[in-house]
Coordinates of C-alpha atoms in Angstrom, one line a residue:
X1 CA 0.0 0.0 0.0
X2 CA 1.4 2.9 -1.5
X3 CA 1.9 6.1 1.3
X4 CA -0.7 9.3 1.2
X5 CA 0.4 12.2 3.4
X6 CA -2.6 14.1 2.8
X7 CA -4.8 11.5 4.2
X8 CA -2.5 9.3 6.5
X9 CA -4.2 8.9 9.8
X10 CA -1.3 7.1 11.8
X11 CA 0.0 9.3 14.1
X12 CA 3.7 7.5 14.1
X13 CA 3.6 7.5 10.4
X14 CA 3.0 11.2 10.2
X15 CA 5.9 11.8 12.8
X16 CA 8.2 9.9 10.8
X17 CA 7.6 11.6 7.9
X18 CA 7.6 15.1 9.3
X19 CA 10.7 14.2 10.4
X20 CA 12.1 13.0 6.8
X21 CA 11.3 16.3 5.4
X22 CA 12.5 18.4 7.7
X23 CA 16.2 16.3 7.6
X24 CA 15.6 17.6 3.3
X25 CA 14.7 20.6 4.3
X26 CA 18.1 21.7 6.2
X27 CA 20.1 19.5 3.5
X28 CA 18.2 21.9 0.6
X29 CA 18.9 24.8 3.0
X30 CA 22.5 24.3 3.4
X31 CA 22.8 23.9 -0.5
X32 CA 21.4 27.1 -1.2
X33 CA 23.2 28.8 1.3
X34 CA 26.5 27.4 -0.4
X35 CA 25.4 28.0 -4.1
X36 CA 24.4 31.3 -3.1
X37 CA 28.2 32.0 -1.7
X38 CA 29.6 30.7 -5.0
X39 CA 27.4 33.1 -7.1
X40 CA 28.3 36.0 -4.8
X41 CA 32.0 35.4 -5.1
X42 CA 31.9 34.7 -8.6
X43 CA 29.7 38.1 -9.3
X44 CA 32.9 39.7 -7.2
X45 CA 30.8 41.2 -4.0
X46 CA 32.8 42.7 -1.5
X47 CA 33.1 40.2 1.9
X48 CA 30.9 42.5 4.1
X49 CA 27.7 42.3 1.4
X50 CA 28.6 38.9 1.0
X51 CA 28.0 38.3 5.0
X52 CA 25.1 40.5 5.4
X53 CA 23.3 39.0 2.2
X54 CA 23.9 35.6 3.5
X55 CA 22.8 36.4 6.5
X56 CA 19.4 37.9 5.1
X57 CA 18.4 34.5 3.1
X58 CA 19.5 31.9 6.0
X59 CA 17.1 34.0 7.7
X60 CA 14.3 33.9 5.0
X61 CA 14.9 30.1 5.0
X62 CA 14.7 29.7 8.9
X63 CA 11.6 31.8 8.9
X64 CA 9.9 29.5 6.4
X65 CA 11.2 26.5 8.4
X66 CA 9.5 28.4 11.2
X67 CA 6.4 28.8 9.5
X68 CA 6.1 25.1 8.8
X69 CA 7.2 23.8 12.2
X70 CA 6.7 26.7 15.0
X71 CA 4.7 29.1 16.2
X72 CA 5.6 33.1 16.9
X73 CA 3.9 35.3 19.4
X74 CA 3.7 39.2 20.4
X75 CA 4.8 38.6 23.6
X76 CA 8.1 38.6 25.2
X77 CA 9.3 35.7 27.9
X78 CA 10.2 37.2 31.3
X79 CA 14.0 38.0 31.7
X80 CA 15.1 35.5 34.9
X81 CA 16.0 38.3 36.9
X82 CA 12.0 39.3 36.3
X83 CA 11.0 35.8 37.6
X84 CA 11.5 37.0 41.6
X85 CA 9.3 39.7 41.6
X86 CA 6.6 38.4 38.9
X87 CA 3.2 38.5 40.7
X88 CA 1.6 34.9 41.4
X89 CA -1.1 34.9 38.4
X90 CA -4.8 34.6 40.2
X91 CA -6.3 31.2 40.7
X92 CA -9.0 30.4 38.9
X93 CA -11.8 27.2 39.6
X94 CA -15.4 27.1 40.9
X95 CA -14.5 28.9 44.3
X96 CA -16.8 31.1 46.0
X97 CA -16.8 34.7 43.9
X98 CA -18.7 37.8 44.8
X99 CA -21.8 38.8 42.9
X100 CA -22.8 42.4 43.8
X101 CA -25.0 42.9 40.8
X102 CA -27.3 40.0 40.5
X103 CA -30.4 40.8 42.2
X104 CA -31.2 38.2 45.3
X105 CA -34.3 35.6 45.3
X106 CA -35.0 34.1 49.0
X107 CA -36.2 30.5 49.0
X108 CA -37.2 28.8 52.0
X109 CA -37.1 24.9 52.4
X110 CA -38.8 23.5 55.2
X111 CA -39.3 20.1 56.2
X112 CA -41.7 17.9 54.7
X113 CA -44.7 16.5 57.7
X114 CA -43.0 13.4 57.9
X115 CA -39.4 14.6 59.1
X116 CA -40.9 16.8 61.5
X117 CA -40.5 14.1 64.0
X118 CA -37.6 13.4 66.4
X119 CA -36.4 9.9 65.7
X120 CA -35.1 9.5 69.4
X121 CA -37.9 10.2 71.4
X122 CA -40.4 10.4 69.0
X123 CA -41.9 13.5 69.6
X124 CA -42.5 16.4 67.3
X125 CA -40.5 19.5 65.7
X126 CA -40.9 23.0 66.6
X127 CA -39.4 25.7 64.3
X128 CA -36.3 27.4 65.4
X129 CA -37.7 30.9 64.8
X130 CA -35.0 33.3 62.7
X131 CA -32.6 29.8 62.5
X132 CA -31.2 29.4 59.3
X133 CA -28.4 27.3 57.4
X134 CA -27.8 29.8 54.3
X135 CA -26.2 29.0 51.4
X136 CA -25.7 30.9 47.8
X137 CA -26.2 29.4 44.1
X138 CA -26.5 31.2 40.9
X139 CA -29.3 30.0 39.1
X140 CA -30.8 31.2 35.2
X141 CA -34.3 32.4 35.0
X142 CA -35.5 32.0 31.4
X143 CA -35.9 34.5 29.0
X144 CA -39.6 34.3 28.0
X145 CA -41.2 36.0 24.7
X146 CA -45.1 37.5 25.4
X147 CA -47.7 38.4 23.4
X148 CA -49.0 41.6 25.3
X149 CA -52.4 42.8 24.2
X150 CA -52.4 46.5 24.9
X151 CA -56.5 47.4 25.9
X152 CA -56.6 51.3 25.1
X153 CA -59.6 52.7 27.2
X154 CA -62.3 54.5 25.5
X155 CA -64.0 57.2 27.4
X156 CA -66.9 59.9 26.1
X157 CA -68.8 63.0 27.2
X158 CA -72.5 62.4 27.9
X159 CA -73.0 65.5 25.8
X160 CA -71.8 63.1 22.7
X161 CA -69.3 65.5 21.1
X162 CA -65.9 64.5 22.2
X163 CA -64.3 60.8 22.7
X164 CA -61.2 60.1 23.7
X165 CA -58.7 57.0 23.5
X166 CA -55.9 56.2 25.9
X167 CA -52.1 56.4 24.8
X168 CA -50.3 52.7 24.1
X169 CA -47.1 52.5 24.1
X170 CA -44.7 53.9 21.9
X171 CA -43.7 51.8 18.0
X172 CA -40.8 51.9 16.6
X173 CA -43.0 51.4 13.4
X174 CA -47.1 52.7 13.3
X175 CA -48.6 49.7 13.3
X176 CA -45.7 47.6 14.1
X177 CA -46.2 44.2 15.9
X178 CA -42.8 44.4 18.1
X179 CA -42.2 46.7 21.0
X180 CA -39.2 48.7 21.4
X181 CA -37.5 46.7 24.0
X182 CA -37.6 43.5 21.3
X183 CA -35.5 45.4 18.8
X184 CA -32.8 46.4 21.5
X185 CA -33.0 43.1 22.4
X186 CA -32.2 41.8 18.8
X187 CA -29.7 44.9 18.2
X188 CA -27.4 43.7 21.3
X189 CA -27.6 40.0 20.5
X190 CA -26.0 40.8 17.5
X191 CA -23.9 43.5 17.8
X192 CA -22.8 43.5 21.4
X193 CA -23.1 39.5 21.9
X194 CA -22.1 38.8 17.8
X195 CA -25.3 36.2 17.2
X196 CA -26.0 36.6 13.3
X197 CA -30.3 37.0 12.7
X198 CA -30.2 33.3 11.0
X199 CA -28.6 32.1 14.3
X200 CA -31.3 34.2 16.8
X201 CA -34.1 33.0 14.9
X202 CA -33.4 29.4 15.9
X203 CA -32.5 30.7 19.5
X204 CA -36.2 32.3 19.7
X205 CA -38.2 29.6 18.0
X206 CA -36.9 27.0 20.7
X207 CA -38.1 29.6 23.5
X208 CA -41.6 29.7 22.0
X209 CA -41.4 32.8 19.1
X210 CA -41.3 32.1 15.3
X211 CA -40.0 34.5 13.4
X212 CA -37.9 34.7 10.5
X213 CA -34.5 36.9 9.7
X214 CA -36.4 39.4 7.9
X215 CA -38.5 40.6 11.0
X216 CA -35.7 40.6 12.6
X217 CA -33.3 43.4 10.2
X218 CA -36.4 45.2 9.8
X219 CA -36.6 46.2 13.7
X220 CA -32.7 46.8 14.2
X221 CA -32.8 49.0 10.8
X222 CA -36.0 50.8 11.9
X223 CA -34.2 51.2 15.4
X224 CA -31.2 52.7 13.6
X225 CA -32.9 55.2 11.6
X226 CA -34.2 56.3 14.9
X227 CA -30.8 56.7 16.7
X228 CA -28.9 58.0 13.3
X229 CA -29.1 61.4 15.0
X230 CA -26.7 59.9 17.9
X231 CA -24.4 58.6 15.8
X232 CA -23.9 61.7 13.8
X233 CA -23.5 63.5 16.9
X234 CA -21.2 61.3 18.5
X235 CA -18.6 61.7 15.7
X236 CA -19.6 65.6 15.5
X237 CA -18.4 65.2 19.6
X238 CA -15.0 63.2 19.1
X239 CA -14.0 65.6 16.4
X240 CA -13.8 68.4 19.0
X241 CA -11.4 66.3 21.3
X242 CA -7.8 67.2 21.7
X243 CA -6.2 64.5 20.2
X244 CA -7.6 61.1 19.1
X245 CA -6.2 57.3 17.9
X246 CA -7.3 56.0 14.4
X247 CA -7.6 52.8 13.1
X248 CA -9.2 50.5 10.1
X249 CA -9.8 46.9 9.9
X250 CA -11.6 45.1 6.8
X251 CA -15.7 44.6 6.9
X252 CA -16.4 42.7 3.8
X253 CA -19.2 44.2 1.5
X254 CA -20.4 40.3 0.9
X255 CA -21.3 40.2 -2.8
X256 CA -19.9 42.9 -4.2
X257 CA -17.4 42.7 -6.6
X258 CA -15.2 45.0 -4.6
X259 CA -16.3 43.3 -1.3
X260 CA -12.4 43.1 0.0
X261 CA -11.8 46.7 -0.2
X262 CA -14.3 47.6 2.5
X263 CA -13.0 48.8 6.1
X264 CA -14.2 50.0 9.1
X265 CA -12.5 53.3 10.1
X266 CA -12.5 54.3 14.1
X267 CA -11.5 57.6 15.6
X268 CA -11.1 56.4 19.6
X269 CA -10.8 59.1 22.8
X270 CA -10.7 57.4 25.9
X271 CA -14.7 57.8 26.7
X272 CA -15.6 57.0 23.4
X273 CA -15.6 55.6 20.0
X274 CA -17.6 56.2 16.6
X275 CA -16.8 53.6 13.4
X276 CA -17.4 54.4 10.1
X277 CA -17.6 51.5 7.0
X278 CA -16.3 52.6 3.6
X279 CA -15.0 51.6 0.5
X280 CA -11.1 51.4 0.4
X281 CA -8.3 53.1 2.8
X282 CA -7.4 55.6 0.1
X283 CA -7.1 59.6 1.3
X284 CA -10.8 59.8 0.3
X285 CA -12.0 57.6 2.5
X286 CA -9.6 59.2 5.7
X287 CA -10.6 63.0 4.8
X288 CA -14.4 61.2 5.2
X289 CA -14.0 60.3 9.1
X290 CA -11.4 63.0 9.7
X291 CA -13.1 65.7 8.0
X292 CA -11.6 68.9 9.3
X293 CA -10.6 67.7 12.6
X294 CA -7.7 69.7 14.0
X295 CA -5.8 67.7 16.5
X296 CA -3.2 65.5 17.5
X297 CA -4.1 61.6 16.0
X298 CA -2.2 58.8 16.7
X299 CA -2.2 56.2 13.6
X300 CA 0.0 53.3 12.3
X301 CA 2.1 53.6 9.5
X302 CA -0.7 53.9 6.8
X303 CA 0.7 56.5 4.2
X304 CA -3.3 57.4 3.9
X305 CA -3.1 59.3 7.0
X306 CA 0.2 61.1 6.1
X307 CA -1.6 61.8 2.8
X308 CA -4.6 63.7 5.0
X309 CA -2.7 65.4 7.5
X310 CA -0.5 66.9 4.1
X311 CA -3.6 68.1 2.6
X312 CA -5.3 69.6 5.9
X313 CA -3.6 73.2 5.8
X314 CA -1.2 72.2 8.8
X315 CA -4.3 71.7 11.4
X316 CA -3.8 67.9 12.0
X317 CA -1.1 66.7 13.5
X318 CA 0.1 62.8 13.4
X319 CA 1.5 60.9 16.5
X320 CA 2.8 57.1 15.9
X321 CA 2.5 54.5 18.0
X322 CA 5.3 52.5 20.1
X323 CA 3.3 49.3 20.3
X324 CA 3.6 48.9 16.2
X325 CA 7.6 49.7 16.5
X326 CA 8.1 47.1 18.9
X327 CA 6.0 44.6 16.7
X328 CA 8.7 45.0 13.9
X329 CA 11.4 44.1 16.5
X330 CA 9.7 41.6 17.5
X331 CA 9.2 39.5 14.3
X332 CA 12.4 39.8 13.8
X333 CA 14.5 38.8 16.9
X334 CA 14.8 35.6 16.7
X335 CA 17.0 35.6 13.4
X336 CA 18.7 39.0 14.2
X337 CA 19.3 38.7 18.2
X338 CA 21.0 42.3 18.3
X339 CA 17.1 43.8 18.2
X340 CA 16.9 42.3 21.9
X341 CA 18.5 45.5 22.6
X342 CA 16.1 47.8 20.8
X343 CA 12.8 45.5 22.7
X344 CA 14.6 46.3 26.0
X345 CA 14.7 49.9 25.6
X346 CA 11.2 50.2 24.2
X347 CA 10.3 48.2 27.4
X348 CA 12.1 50.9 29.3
X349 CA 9.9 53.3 28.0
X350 CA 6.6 51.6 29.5
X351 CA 8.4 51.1 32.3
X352 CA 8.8 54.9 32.9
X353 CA 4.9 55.4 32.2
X354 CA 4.0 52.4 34.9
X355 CA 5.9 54.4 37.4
X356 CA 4.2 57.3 36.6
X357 CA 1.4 55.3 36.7
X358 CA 2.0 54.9 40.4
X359 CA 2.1 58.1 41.5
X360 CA 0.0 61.4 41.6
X361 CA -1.6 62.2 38.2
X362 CA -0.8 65.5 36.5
X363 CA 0.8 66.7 32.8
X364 CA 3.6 68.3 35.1
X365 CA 4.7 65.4 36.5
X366 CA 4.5 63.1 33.5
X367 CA 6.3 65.7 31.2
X368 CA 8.9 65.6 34.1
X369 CA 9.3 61.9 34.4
X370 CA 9.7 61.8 30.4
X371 CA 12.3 64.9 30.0
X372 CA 14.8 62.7 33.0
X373 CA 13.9 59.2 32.0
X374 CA 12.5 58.5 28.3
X375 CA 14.8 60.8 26.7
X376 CA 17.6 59.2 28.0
X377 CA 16.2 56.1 26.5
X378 CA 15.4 57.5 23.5
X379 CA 19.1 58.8 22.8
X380 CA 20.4 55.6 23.3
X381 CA 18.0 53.6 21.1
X382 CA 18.5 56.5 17.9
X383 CA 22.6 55.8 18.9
X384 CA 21.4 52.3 18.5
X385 CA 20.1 52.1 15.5
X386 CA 22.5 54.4 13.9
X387 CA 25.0 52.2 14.6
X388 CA 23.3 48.7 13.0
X389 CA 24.7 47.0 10.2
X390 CA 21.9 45.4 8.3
X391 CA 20.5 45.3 4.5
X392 CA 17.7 47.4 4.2
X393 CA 15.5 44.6 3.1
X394 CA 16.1 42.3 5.5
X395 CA 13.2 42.4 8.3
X396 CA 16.2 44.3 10.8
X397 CA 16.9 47.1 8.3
X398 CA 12.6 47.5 7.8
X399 CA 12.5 47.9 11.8
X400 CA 15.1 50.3 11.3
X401 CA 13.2 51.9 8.7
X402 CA 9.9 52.2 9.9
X403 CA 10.7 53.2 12.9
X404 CA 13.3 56.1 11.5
X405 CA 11.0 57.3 8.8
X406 CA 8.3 57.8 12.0
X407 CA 11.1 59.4 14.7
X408 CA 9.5 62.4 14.7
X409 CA 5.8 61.1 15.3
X410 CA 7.4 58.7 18.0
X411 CA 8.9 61.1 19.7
X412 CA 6.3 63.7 20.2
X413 CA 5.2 62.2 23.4
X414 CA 8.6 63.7 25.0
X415 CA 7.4 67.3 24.5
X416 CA 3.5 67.0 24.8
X417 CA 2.6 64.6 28.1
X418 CA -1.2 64.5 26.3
X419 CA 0.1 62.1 23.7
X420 CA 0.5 58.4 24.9
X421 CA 2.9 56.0 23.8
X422 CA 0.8 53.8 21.8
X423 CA -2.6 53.2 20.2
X424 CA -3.7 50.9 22.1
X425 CA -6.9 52.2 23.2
X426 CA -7.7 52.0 19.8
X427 CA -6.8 48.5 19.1
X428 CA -9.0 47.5 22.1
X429 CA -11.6 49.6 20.8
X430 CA -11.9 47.5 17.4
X431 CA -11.8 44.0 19.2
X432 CA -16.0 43.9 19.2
X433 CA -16.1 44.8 15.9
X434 CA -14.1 42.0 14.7
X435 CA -15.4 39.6 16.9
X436 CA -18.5 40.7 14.9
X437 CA -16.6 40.3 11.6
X438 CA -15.5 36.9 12.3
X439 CA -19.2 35.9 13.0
X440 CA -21.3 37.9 10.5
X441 CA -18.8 37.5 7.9
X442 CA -19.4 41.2 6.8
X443 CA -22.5 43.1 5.8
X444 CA -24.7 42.4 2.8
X445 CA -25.7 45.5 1.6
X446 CA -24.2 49.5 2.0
X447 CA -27.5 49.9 4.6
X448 CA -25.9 47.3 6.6
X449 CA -22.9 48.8 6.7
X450 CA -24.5 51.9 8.0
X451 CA -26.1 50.0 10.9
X452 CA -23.5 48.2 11.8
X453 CA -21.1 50.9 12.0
X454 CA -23.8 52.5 14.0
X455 CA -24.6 50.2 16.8
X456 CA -21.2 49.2 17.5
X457 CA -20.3 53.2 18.1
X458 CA -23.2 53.4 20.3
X459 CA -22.5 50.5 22.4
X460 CA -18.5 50.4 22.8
X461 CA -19.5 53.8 23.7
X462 CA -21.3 53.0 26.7
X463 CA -19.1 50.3 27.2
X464 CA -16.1 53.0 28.0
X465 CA -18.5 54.7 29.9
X466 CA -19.9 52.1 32.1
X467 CA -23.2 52.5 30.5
X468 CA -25.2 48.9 29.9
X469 CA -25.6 49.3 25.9
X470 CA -29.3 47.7 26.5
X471 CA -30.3 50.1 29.0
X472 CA -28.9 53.3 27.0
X473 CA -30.3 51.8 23.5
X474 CA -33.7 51.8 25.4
X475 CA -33.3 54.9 26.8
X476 CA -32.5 56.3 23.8
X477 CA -34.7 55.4 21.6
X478 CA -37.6 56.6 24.1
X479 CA -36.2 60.2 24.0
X480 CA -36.3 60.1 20.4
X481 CA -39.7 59.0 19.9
X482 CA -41.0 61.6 22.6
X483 CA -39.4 63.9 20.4
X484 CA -36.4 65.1 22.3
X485 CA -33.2 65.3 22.4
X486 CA -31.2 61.5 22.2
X487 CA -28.7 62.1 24.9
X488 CA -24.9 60.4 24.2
X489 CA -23.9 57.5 26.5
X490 CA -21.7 60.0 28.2
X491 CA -24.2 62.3 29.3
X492 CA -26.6 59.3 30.2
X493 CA -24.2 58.0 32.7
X494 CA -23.4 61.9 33.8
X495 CA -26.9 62.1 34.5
X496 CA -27.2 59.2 36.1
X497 CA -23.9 59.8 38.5
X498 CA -25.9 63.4 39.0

């Protein structure tokens, strides 16, 4: 019987032959590496360009190997003389925990008549009154669907010339069947909780309701075009803030021939976020979100932004993030150990904002802390790199690069204490929406685009501002249909502090 890797089941047999190929793969590795040394000699390259090149493609080969045969990861193992004072990580099991929000049912349990006699003498129980063995258990009270028949009272004048009806509750929709409180209730299964309609339909129909996806975009689109005012005045709000962190992430446009070019844009403060869907991550679509915001933002390396802050008259400003320096470094250690050095110092600098961290918080102090300590660090990492020896292709030399071609954007925290060292607020900020992504796929049409980009403003909103997203949706979309104003989740949780 003739051997299949691609559908060998024994495990011993795959082992062996993983084991085969990665024997070839060094002996083809080393070959190359050789041939490549005869070319290079032949050709007449000088010894250093020789070294450096040959350098450069045992890496390429290692990180293939790598590829194949390992994993890589973001994060950094604990330098041993770290180990002593690393924190013993909590304990986790089914221990007692605290539960300060889940409202409290009492149940009594008495004895049934039969045990209510002593088995030594024979004679009969009393109650010990106020005597109680307590004990705690959380329990799940089902979610149940109603029909409610609203009965709007009729009332008349004996005279015969005036009748009048009670009010019923508000509708999202005259004449709709579905209350408010079910389309907030489909809106945050799927946008907060990332349940796609298809899958809440089957959820409902085992708890009683039948209904079909349909129904259900028709309630969360009819609820969005009642909150649309919010969301426009959400971004109108983060446009006046100081200084802000952008970031895009794809949202497929799912059947459209241009469905990969869709992204989600996000402008992030640390209250509050507003997203915006559109096609491509050209200038276009950047001058769109930005529009003719005047600030500090903090961005990746996208040229796009540079693009928008050249054409905005001076008024923006661009900051560049640490966290996406340090990534480069990081992909790269492991074949060029020398940027261990550049990761240390970069850790250096976080470890100058956690001790800030610790203290009293004011600008005066953290401007301080970052003239004595981070510019130090900063010196010595420009000396650093100034001094590296490395092809500009090779994944050292593009660490090099993007972080030189950025020096002035990653530097401006030294001089302005309002800019932090990294976008990370706005990375956290777009981990709901891709949770979303990974579940829903994308959006089918441009309208559901809109509403997505909608409800996930709203409600990471209220998440940053300890605001439940159901409760504000709700209270939201009862302002708007008394007519008034639909307050932010901000001011909601202002006036709910007040």
């Amino acid at each position: 019987m003739s051997f299949q890797l691609t559908t060998e089941k024994d495990v011993e047999r795959l082992r062996q032959a993983a084991l085969l190929l990665e024997a070839e793969n060094r002996r083809l590795v080393a070959r190359v590496v050789e041939l490549t040394r005869k070319l290079m000699s032949a050709q007449g390259k000088d010894a250093e360009e020789l070294q450096l090149r040959l350098q450069e493609l045992e890496r390429q080969l290692a990180q293939r190997t790598g590829e194949l045969f390992g994993r890589s990861s973001e994060k950094r193992p604990q330098r041993e003389q770290d180990e002593g004072n690393k924190p013993e990580p909590p304990t986790h099991g089914h221990g007692p925990r605290a539960q300060p929000t889940l409202p409290t049912l009492e149940v009594e349990h008495t004895l049934e008549e039969p045990d209510k006699q002593c088995p030594k003498c024979g004679g009969a129980l009393a109650q010990m009154k106020g005597c109680y063995e307590e004990a705690e258990e959380v329990d799940v009270v089902e979610r149940r669907f109603v029909l409610r028949r609203h009965k709007r009272q009729k009332y008349r004048c004996g005279c015969g010339g005036c009748v009048e009806t009670a009010l019923g509750p508000p509708k999202l929709q005259a004449g709709g069947r579905y209350s408010v409180d079910f389309a907030v209730e489909v809106a945050v299964a799927k946008y907060l909780d990332h349940m796609p309609l298809e899958r809440q339909v089957g959820s409902m129909e085992r708890e009683g309701l039948v209904v079909d996806s349909q129904t259900l975009w028709d309630q969360i689109d009819a609820l969005a075009r009642l909150l649309s005012p919010a969301h426009e005045a959400l971004h109108a709000a983060l446009l006046t803030r100081e200084i802000l962190g952008g970031d895009e992430t794809r949202w497929p446009l799912l059947g459209s021939k241009s469905q990969t070019r869709w992204h989600a844009w996000a402008l992030c403060a640390p209250d509050a976020v507003v997203y915006r869907i559109q096609e491509g991550r050209d200038t276009e679509a950047a001058r769109n979100m930005l529009q003719d915001y005047g600030g500090i933002l903090m961005v990746d390396g996208l040229s796009t932004y540079e693009s928008a802050a050249a054409g905005s008259g001076g008024k923006l400003t661009l900051v560049n993030c640490w966290m996406h320096a340090r990534r480069k470094y990081v992909e790269c250690v492991e074949a060029f150990p020398q940027a261990e050095e550049a990761l240390e110092m970069i850790a250096g600098l976080y470890a100058v904002e956690r001790e800030y961290k610790e203290g009293p918080e004011s600008l005066e102090r953290l401007l301080e802390l970052r003239q004595h300590k981070s510019r130090t660090i900063i010196e010595r990492l420009h000396q650093w790199a100034c001094e590296q020896r490395a092809l500009p292709q090779s994944a050292l030399g593009q660490a090099i690069k993007y972080m030189s071609n950025r020096w002035t954007g990653l530097t401006r925290f030294l001089t302005d204490p309002r800019v932090p060292l990294d976008n990370g607020a706005t990375e956290r900020a777009m981990r709901g929406l891709a949770l979303g992504r990974k579940n829903h796929y994308g959006s089918r049409s441009r309208r559901g685009t809109e509403v997505a980009a909608l409800y996930y403003s709203l409600m990471e909103t209220a998440k940053l501002g300890g605001v439940d997203p159901k409760r504000y949706l709700r209270e939201a979309a009862l302002a708007a249909l008394r007519g008034e104003a639909i307050p932010l989740p901000n001011q909601l949780a202002q006036s709910a502090a007040g």
